[in-house]
CSV table of C-alpha atoms and ligand atoms in Angstrom, one decimal:
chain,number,residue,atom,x,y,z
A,1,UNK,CA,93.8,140.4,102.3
A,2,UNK,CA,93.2,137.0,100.6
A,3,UNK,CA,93.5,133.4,101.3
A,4,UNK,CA,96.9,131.6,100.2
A,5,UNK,CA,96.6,128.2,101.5
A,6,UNK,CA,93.6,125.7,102.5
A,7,UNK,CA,93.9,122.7,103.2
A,8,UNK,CA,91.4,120.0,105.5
A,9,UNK,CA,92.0,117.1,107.3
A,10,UNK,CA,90.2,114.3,108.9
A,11,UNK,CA,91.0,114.3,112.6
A,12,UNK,CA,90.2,111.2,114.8
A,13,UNK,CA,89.8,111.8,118.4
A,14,UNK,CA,88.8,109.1,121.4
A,15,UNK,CA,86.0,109.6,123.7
A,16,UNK,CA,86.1,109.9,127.2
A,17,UNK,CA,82.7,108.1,127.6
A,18,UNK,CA,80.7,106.0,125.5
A,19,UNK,CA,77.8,107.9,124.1
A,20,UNK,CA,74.6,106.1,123.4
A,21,UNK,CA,71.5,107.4,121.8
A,22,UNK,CA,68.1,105.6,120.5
A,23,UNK,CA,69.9,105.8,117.0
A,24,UNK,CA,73.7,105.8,117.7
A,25,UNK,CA,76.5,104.3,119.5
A,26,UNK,CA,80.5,106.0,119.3
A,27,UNK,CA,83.7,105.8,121.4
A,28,UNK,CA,85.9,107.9,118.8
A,29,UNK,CA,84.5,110.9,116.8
A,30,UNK,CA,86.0,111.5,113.0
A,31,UNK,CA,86.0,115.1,112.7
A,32,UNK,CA,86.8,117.2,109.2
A,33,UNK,CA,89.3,120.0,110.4
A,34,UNK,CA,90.2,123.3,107.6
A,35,UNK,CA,92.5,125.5,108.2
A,36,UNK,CA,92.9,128.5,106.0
A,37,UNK,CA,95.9,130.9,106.0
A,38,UNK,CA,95.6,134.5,104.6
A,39,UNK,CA,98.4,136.5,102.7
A,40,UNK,CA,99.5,138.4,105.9
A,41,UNK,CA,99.9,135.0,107.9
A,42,UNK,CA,97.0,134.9,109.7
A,43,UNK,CA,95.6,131.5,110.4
A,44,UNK,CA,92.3,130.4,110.9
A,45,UNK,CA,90.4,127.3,112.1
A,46,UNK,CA,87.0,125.5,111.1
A,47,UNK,CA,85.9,122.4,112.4
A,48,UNK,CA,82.7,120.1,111.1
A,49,UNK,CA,81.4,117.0,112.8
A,50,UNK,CA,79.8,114.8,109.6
A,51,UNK,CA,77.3,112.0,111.2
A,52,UNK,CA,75.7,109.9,108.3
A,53,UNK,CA,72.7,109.8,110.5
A,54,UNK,CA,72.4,113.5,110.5
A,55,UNK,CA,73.0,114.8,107.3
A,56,UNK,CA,74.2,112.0,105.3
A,57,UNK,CA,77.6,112.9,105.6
A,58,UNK,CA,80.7,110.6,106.5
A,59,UNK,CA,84.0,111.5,107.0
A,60,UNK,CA,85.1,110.5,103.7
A,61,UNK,CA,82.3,112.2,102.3
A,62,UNK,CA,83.1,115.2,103.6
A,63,UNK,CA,86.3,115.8,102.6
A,64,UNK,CA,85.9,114.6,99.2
A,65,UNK,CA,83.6,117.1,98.3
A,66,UNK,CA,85.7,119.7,99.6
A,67,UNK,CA,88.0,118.7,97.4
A,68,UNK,CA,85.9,118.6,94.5
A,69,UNK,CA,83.7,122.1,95.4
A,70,UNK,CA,86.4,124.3,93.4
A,71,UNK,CA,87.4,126.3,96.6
A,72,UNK,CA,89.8,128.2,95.0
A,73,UNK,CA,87.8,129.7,92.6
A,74,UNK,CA,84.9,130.7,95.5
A,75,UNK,CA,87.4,132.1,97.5
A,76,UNK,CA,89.8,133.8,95.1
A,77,UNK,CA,89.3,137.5,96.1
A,78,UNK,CA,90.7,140.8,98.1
A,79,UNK,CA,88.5,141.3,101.3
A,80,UNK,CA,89.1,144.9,102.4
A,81,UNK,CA,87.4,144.5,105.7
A,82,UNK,CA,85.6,141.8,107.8
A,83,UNK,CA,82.4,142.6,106.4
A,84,UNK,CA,83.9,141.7,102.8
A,85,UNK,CA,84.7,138.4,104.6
A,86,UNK,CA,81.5,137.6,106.5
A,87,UNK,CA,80.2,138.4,102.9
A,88,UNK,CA,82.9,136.0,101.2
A,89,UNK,CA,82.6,133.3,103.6
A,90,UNK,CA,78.4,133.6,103.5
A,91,UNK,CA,78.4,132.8,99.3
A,92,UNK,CA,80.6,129.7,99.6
A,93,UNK,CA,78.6,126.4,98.5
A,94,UNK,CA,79.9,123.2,98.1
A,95,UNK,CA,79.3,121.1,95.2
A,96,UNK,CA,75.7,119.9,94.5
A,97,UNK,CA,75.3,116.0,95.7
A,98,UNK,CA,72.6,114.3,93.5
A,99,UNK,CA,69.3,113.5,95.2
A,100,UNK,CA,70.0,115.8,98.0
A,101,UNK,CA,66.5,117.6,97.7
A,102,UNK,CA,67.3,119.2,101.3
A,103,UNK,CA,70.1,120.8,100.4
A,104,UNK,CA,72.4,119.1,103.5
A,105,UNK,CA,75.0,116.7,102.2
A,106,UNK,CA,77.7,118.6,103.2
A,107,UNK,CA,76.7,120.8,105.7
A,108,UNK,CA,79.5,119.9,108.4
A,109,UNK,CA,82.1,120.0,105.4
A,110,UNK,CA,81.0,123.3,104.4
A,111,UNK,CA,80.8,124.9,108.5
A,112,UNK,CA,84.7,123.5,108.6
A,113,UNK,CA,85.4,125.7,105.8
A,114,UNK,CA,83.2,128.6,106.4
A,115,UNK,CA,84.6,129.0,110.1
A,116,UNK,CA,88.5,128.7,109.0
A,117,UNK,CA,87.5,131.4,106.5
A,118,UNK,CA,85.8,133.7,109.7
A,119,UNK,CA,88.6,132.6,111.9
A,120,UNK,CA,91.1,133.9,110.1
A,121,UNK,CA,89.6,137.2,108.6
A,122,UNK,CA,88.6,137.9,111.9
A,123,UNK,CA,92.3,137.4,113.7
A,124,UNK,CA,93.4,139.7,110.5
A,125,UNK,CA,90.9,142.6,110.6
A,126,UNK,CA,90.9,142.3,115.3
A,127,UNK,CA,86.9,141.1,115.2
A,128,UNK,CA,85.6,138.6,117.6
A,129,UNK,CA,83.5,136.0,115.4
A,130,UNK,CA,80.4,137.6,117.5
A,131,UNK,CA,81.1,140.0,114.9
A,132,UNK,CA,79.7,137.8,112.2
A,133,UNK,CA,76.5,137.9,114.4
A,134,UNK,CA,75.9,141.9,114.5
A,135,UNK,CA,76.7,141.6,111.1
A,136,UNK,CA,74.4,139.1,109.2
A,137,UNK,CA,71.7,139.2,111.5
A,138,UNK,CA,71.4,142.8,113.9
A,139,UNK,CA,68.0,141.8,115.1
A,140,UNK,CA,69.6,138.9,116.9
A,141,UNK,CA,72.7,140.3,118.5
A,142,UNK,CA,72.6,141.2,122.0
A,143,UNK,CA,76.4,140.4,123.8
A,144,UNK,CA,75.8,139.0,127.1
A,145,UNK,CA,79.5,138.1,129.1
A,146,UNK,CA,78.3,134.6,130.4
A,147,UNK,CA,76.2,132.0,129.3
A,148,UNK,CA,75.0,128.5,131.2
A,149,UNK,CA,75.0,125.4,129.2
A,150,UNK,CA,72.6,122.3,129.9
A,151,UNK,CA,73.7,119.0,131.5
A,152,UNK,CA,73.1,116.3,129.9
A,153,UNK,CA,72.3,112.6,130.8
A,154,UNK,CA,72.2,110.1,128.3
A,155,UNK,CA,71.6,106.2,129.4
A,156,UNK,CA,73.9,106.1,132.9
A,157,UNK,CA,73.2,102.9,134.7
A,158,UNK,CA,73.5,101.7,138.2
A,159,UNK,CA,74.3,103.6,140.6
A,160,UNK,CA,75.5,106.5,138.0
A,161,UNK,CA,71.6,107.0,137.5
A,162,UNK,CA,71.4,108.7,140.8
A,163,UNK,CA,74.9,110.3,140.4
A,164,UNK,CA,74.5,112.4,137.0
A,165,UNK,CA,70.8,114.0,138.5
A,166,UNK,CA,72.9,114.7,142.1
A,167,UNK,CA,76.3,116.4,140.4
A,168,UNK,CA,73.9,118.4,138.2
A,169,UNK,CA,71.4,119.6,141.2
A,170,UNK,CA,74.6,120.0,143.4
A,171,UNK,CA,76.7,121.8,140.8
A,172,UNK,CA,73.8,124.9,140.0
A,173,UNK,CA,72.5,123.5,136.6
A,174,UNK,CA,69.4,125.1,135.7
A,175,UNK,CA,68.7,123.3,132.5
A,176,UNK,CA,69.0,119.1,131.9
A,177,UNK,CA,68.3,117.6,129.0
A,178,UNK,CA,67.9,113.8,129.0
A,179,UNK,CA,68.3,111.7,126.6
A,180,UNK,CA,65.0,108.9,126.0
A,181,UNK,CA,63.6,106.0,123.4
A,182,UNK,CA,66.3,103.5,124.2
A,183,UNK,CA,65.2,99.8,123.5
A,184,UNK,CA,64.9,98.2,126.4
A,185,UNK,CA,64.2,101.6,128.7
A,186,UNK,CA,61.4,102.4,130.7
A,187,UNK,CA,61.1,106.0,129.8
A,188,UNK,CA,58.6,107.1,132.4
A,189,UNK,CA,60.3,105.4,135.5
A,190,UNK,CA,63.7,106.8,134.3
A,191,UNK,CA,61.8,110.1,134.1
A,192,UNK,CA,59.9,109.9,137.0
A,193,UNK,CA,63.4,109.2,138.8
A,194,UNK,CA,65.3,111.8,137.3
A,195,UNK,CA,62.7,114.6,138.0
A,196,UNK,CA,62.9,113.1,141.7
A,197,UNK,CA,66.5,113.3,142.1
A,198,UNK,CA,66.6,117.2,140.1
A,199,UNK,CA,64.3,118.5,142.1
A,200,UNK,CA,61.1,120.5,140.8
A,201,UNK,CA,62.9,124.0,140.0
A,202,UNK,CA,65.3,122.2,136.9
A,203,UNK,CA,64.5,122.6,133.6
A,204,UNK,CA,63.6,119.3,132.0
A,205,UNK,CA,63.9,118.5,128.4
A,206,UNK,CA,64.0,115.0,126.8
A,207,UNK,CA,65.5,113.8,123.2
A,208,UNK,CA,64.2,110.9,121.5
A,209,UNK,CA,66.3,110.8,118.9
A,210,UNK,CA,63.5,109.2,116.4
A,211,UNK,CA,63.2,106.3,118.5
A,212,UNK,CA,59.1,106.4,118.8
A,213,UNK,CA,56.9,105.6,116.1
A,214,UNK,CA,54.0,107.7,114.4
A,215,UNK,CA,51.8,105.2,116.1
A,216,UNK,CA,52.4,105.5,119.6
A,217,UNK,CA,54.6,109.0,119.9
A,218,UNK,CA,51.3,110.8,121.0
A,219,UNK,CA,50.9,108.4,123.9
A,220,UNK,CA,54.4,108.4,125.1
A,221,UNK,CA,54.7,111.8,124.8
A,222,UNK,CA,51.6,112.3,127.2
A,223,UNK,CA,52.4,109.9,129.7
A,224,UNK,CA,55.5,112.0,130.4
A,225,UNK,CA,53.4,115.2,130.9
A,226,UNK,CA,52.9,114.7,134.1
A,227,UNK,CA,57.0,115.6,134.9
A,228,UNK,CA,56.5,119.2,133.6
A,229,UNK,CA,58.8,118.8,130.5
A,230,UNK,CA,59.8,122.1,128.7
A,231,UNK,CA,60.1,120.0,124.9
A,232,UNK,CA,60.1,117.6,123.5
A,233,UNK,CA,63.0,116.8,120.9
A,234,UNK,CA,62.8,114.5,117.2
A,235,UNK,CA,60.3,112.2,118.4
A,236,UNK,CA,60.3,110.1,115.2
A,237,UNK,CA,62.2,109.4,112.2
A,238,UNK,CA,62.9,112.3,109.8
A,239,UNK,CA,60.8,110.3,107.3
A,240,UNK,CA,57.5,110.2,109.4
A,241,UNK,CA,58.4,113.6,110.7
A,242,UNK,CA,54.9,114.9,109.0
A,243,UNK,CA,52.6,113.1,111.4
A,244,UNK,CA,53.8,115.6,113.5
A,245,UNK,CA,50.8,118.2,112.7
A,246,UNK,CA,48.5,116.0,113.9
A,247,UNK,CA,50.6,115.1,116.9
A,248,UNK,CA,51.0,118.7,118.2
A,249,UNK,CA,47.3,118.7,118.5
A,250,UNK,CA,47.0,116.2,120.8
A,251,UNK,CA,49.9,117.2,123.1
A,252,UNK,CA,51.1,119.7,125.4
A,253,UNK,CA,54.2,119.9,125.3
A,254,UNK,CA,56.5,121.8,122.8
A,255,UNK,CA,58.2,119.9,119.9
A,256,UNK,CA,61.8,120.4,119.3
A,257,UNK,CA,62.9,119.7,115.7
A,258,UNK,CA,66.8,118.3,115.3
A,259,UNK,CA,67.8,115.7,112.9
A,260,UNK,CA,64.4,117.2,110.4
A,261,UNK,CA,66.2,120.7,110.8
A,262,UNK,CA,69.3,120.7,109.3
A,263,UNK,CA,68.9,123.8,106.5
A,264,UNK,CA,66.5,126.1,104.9
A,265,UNK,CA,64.4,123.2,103.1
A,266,UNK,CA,63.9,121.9,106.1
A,267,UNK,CA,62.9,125.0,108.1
A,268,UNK,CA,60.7,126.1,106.0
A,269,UNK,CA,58.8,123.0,105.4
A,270,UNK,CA,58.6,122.4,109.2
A,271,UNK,CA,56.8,126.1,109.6
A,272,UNK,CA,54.4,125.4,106.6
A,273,UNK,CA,53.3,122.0,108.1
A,274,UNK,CA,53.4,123.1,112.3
A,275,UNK,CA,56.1,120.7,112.6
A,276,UNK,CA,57.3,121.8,115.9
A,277,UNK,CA,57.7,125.1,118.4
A,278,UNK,CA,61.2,125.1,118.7
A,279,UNK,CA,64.6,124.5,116.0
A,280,UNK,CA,67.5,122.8,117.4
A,281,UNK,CA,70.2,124.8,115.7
A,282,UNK,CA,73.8,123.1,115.6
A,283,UNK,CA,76.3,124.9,113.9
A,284,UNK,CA,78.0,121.8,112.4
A,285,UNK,CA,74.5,120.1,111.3
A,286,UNK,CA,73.4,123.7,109.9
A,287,UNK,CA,76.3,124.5,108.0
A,288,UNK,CA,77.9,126.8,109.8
A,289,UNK,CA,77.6,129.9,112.2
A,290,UNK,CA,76.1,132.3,109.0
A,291,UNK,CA,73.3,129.7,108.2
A,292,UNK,CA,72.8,129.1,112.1
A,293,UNK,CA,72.2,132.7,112.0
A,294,UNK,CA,69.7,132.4,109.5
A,295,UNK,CA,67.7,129.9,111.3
A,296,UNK,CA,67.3,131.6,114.0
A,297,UNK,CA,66.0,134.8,112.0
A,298,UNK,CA,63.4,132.0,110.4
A,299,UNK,CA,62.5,130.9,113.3
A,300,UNK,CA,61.8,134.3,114.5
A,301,UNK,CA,60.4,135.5,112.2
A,302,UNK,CA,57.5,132.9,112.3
A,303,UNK,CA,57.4,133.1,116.1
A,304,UNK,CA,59.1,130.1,116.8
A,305,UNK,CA,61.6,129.7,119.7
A,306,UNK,CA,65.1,128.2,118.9
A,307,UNK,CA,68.1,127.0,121.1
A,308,UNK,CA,71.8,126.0,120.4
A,309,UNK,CA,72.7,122.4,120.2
A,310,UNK,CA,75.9,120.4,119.6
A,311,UNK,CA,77.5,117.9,117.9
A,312,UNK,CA,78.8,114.8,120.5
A,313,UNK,CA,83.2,115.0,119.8
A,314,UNK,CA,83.5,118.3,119.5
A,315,UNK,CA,87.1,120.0,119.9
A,316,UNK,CA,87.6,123.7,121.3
A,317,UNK,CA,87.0,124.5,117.5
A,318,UNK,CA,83.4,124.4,117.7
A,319,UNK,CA,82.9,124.6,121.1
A,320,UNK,CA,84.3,128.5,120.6
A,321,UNK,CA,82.6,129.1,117.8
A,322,UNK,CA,79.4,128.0,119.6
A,323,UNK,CA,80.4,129.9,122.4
A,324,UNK,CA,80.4,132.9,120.4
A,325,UNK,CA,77.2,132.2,119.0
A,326,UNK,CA,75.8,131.8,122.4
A,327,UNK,CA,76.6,135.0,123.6
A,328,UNK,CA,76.0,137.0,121.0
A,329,UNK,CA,72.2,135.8,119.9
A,330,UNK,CA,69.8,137.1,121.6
A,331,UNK,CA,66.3,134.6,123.2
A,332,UNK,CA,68.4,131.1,122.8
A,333,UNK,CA,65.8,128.8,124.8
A,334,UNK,CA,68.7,126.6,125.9
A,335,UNK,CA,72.7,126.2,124.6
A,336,UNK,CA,74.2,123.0,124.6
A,337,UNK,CA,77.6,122.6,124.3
A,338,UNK,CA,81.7,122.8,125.8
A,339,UNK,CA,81.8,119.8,126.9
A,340,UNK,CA,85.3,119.6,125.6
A,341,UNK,CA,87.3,118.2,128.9
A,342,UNK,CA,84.7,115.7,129.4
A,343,UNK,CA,84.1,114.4,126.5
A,344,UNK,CA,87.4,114.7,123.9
A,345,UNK,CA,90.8,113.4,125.0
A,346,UNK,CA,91.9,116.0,123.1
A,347,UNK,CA,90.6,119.2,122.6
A,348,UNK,CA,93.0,120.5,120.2
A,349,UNK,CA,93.6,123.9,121.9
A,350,UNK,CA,96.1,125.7,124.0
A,351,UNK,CA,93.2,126.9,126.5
A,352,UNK,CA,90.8,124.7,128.1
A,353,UNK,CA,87.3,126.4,127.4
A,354,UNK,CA,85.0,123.6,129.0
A,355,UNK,CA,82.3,124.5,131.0
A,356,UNK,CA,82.6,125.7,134.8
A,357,UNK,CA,80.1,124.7,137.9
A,358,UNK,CA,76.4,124.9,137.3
A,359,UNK,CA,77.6,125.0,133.2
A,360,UNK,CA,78.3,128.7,133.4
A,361,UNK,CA,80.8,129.8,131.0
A,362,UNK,CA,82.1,133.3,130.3
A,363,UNK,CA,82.0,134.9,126.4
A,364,UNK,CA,85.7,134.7,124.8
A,365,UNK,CA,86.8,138.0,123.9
A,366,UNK,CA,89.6,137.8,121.4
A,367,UNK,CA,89.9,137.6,117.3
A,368,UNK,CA,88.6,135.1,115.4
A,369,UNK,CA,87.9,132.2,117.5
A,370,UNK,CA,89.8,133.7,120.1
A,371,UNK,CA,91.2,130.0,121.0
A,372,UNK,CA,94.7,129.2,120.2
A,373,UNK,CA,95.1,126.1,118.1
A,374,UNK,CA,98.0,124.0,118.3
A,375,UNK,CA,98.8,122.5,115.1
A,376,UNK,CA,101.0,119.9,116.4
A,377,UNK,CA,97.9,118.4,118.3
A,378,UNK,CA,96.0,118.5,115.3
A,379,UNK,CA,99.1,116.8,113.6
A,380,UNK,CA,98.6,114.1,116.0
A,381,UNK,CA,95.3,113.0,115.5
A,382,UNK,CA,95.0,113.5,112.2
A,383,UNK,CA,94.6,110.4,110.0
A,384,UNK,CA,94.4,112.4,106.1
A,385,UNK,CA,95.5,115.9,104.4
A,386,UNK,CA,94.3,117.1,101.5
A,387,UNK,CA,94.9,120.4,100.1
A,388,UNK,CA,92.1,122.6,98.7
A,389,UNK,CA,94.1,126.1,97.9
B,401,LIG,MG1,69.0,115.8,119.3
């Protein structure tokens, strides 16, 4: 079996909500969408969220340099079996980008590619892309047939403040993760208020999305100690992101690392230095599900915890392959993610695989993806085409 045709597309899809972070504000989401067909028909499809604020990748970016990463060289051979495929899809590497010393530009390009490639082996050869997981990395798989995603409350205001907190508590959420370091915001009220209104059983965890400074980031992060806080996430900018040594020591609450994690360079420089305690792994920031996986074994490895993240606008694309991922690796701290119905207007697939009550979700059990993608919804929002086999 081998691929015939490859070809990615920018996809532009509204938001249901304005999202607001301390270092981003969006009402659409441009998306980079592959999809790859093999010689018996099969087709497969990979999806990458590029943020410039993330990994330095635009839209534009993104699909120019799969264009110009010589795809049909890489992926110009037979694959007997899936595992030829996992192993085909794990050696594809875009095209260098000068002066990325991290090794990242490109990351949500590449995961586009690399799960069209998985999809589509994996509809052809009857694997679930859990597969991929018992493949690369066997310590880490353990299937499990549900999972329970975290609620998540960004910057509501009014009366919404006291809504989002009650819908979650009232729903069965276990796990809320709440976004702070907004200009303007009183983090420890807004905290204080939320961890009123959740009750004291709820998990709490906060992003800051870089918005303290090296100078101050112990002190905030102390004064929100008192609301039992399981981490901590980016505190400050990837650039000062080395104070964080010296941070940890004065703290006690667990650092999560997200925008100063987004590959292997990273990783590893984040265990040399006691960065943090936990790696936010997105499968769109990371690269894909196969470098995802490797993460985690890193993080394991040096006894750090990890959880699964997500990318704001994503379609059922990556919200299956995450689901997959979430099911089938084993001590995730937390997964984020299939938010689809609530967040997308559209969600690109035949079945709607958003989150149920309380965030509970149940594993997809089918081939590939195991979502059916309808390309004339993907024909719809999609504002460029270029081929790449
Ligand atoms: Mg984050």
């Amino acid at each position: 079996m081998r691929i015939v045709e490859l070809e990615a597309r920018h996809v532009r899809i509204p938001l249901k909500r304005k999202m607001s972070h301390a270092s981003h504000v969006r009402t659409d989401t441009d998306n980079v969408v592959v999809r790859c067909v093999l010689s018996d028909g099969a087709v497969g499809y990979g999806e990458g969220v590029p943020r410039d604020y993330v990994t330095g990748e635009t839209i534009d970016f993104s699909v120019d340099l799969l264009k110009r990463s010589d795809l049909a060289k890489q992926l110009d051979s037979d694959c007997a079996d899936f595992p030829a495929a996992v192993h085909l899809a794990e050696k594809i590497r875009l095209a260098p980008v000068p002066g990325d010393d991290r090794l990242i530009q490109g990351n949500a390009a590449r995961c586009a590619v690399e799960l069209a490639v998985l999809d589509a082996f994996g509809r052809s050869f009857g694997e679930p892309m859990m597969k991929v997981t018992e493949l690369v990395a066997p310590e880490l798989y353990k299937f499990r047939d549900r999972v329970q995603y975290s609620g998540i409350i960004t910057n509501p205001r009014g009366w919404k403040k006291k809504l989002y907190p009650f819908v979650y508590w009232i729903t069965g959420f276990s796990q809320v993760k709440i976004k702070v370091g907004m200009a303007g915001q009183d983090d420890v009220k807004r905290i204080k208020g939320f961890r009123r209104w959740l009750g004291r059983k709820v998990d709490i965890r906060v992003d800051a999305n870089e918005g303290w400074s090296p100078g101050d980031v112990a002190g905030r992060i102390r004064e929100l100690e008192p609301f039992n806080l399981s981490s901590i996430e980016q505190p400050v900018k990837h650039e000062e992101v080395a104070c964080l040594t010296e941070v940890r020591k004065q703290i006690k609450t667990p650092i999560m690392l997200d925008e100063s994690l987004c590959g292997e360079v990273d990783a590893e420089r984040a265990v040399k230095h006691g960065l943090c305690d936990l790696f936010n792994i997105r499968l769109s920031k990371c690269g894909g599900f196969i470098p995802s996986l490797r993460l985690a074994q890193l993080a394991k490895r040096h006894g750090l915890a990890y959880q699964l993240g997500c990318q704001v606008g994503e379609t059922a694309i990556l919200s299956a392959a995450g689901r997959h991922f979430a099911t089938s690796v084993t001590d995730l701290r937390h997964s984020e993610g299939s938010y689809d119905r609530h967040l997308v207007w559209e969600r690109l697939s035949q079945e709607d695989i958003t989150f149920r009550r309380g965030g509970w979700s149940t594993a997809i059990i089918g081939c590939g993806l195991g979502v059916t993608i309808d390309p004339a919804r993907v024909d719809w929002v999609s504002k460029r085409k270029e081929r790449l086999i």
